Tab-separated table of C-alpha atoms in Angstrom:
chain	number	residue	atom	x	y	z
A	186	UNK	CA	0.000	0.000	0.000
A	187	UNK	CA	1.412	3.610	-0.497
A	188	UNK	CA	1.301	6.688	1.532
A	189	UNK	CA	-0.688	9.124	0.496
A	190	UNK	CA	-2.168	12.609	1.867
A	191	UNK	CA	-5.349	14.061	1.278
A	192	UNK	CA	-6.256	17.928	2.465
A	193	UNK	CA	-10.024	18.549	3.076
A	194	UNK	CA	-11.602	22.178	3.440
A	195	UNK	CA	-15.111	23.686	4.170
A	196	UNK	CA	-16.388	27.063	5.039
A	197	UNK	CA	-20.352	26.983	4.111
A	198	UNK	CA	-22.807	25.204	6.462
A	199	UNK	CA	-21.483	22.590	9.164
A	200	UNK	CA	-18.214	22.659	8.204
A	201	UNK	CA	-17.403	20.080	10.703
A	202	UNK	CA	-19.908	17.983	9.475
A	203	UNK	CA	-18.415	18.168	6.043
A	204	UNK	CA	-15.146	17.229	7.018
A	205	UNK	CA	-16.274	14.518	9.519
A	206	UNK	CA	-18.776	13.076	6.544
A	207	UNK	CA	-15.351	13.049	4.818
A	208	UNK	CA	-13.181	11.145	6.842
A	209	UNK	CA	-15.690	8.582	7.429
A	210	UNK	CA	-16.651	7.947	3.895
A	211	UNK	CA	-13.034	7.852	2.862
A	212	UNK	CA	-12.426	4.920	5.632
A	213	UNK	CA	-15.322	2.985	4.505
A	214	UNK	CA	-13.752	3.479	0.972
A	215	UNK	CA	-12.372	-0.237	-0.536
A	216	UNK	CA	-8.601	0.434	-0.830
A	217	UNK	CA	-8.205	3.262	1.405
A	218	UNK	CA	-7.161	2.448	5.420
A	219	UNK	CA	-7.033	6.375	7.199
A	220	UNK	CA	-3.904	6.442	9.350
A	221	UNK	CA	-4.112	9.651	10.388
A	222	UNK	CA	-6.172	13.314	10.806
A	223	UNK	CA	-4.727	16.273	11.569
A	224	UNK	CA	-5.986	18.841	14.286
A	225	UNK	CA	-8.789	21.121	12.634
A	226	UNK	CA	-7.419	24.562	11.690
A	227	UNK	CA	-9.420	27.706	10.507
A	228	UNK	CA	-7.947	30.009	8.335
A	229	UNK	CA	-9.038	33.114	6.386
A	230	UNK	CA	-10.198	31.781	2.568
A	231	UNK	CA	-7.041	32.783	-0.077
A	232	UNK	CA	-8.345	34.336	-3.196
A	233	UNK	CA	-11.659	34.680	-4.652
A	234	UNK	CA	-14.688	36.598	-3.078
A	235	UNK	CA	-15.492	37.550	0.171
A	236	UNK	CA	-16.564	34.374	2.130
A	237	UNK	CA	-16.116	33.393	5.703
A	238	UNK	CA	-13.523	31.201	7.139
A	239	UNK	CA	-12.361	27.697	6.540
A	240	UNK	CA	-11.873	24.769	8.808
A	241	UNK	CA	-9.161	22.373	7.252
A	242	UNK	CA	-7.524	19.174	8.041
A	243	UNK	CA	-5.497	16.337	6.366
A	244	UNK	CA	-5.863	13.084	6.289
A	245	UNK	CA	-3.232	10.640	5.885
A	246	UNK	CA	-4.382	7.479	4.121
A	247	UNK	CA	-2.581	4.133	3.263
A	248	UNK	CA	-4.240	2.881	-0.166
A	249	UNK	CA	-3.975	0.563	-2.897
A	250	UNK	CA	-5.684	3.556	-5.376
A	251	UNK	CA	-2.936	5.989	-7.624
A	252	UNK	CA	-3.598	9.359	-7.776
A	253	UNK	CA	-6.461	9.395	-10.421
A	254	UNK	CA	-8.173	7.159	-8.672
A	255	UNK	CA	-7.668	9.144	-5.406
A	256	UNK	CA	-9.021	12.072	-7.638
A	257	UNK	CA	-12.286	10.573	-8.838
A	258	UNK	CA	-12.851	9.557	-4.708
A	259	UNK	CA	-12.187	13.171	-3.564
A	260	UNK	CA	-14.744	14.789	-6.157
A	261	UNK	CA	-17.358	12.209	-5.347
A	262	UNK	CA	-17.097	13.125	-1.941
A	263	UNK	CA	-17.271	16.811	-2.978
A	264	UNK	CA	-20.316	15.502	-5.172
A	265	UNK	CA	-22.418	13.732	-2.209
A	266	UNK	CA	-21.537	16.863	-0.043
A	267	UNK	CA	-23.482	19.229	-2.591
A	268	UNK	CA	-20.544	20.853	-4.242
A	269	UNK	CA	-21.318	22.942	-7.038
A	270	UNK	CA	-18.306	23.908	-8.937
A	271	UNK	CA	-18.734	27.697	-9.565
A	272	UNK	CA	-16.310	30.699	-8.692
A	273	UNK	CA	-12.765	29.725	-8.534
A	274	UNK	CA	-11.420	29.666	-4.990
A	275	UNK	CA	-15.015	30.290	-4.112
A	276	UNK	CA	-16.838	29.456	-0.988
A	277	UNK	CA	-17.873	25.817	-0.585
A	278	UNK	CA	-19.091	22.666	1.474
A	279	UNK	CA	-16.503	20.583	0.749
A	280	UNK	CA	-12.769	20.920	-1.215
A	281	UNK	CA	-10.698	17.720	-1.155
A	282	UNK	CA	-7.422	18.044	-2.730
A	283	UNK	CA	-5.136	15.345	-3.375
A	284	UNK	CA	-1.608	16.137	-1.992
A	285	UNK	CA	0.624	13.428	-2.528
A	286	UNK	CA	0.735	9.878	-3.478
A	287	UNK	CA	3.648	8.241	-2.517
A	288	UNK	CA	6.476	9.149	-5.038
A	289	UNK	CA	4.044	9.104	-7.608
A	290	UNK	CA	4.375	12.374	-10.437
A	291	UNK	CA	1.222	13.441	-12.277
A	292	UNK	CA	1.298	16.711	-14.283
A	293	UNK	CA	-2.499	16.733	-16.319
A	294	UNK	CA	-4.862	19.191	-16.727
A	295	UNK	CA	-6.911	17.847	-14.269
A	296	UNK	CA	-4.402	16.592	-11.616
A	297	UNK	CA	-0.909	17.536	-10.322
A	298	UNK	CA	0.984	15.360	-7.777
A	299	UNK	CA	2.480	16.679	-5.603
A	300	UNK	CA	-0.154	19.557	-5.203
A	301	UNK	CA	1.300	22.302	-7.234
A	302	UNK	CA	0.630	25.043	-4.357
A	303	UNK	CA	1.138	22.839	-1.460
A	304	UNK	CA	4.276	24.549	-0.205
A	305	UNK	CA	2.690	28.183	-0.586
A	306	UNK	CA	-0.088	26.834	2.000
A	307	UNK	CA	-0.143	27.553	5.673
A	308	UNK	CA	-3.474	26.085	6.110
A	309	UNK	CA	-2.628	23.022	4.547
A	310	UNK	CA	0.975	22.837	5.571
A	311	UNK	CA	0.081	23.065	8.998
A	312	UNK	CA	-2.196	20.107	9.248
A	313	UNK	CA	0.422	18.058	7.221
A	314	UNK	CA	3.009	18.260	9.665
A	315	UNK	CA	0.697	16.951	12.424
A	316	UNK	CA	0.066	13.726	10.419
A	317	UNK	CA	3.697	13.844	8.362
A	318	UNK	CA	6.037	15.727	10.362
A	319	UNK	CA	8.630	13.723	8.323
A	320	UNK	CA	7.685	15.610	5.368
A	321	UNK	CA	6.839	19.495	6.972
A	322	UNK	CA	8.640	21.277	9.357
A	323	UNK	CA	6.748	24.303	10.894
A	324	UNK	CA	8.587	27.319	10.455
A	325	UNK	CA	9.689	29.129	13.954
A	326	UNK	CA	5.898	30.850	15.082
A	327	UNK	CA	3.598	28.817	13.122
A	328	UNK	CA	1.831	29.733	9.595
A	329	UNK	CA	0.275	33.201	9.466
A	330	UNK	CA	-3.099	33.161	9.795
A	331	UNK	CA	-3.519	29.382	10.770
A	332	UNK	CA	-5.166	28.532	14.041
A	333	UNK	CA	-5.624	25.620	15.599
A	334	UNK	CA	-9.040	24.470	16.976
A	335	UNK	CA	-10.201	22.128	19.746
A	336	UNK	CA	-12.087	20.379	17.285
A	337	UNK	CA	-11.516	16.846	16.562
A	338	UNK	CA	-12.730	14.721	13.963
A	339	UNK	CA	-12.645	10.876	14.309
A	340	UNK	CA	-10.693	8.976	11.643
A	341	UNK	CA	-13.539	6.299	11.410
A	342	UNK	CA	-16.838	5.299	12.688
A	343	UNK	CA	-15.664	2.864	14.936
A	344	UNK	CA	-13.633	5.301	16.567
A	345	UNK	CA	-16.286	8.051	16.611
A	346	UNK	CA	-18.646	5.807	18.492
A	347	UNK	CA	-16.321	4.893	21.406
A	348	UNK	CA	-15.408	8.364	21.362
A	349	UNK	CA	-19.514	9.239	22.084
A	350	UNK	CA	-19.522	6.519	24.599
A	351	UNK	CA	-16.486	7.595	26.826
């Protein structure tokens, strides 16, 4: 199975709920075992119109799927969460980005592995290094702008139901 590291983001509706929805659908996904979420962050949005703030995370996953494959599972969760793709860098429900695959190198027009902005991004750099702190290493002071939050999300059911019983 191969590393790989997924980056979710919401800032319309529950946002939690978005990401949590997330995490559980991508451990109940055939070829994908979730070995890790990050802390959630919130963060000012980067670009595009006014909108209010995200809450991000990453997830690490283990996972038999390449990088397309990986693609097609992030935009049907996107899909089931009522994404519509409109405004570039526009608000949204859910954003699922694929980060990296192993060592794997795709340059399409619909993909790039290793996400092409990934080291100009605080809020996703930040939740990397809590699941990957092989790959990241927080600059002295944190990212700008990126917050931690005492919100948790569960990296599968099982775990969010012994969580609720506790």
């Amino acid at each position: 199975m191969t590393r790989a590291h997924l980056a979710l983001g919401s800032n319309l509706g529950d946002r939690l709920g978005f990401l949590q929805s997330a995490v559980t659908a991508l451990a109940a996904t055939p070829g994908i075992e979730v070995t890790g979420v990050s802390r959630v962050y919130e963060t000012a949005p980067v670009g595009g119109p006014d909108q209010g703030p995200y809450l991000n995370a990453v997830v690490a996953l283990k996972t038999d799927l390449d990088a397309r494959q990986l693609l097609a599972v992030a935009q049907t969760l996107e899909a089931d969460a009522g994404r519509v793709r409109g405004e570039r860098w526009g608000p949204r429900q859910l954003d699922v980005d694929v980060l990296l695959v192993g060592d794997e190198r795709v340059d399409s027009p619909e993909l790039t592995v290793p996400h092409p902005r990934l080291e100009e991004r605080g809020f996703v750099l930040a939740p990397l290094a809590d699941v990957a702190p092989d790959l990241v290493s927080p600059p002295e002071g944190g990212w700008a702008g990126v917050e931690a939050t005492a919100l948790v999300l569960q990296p599968s059911p099982q775990a969010a139901r012994s969580e609720q019983r506790s």
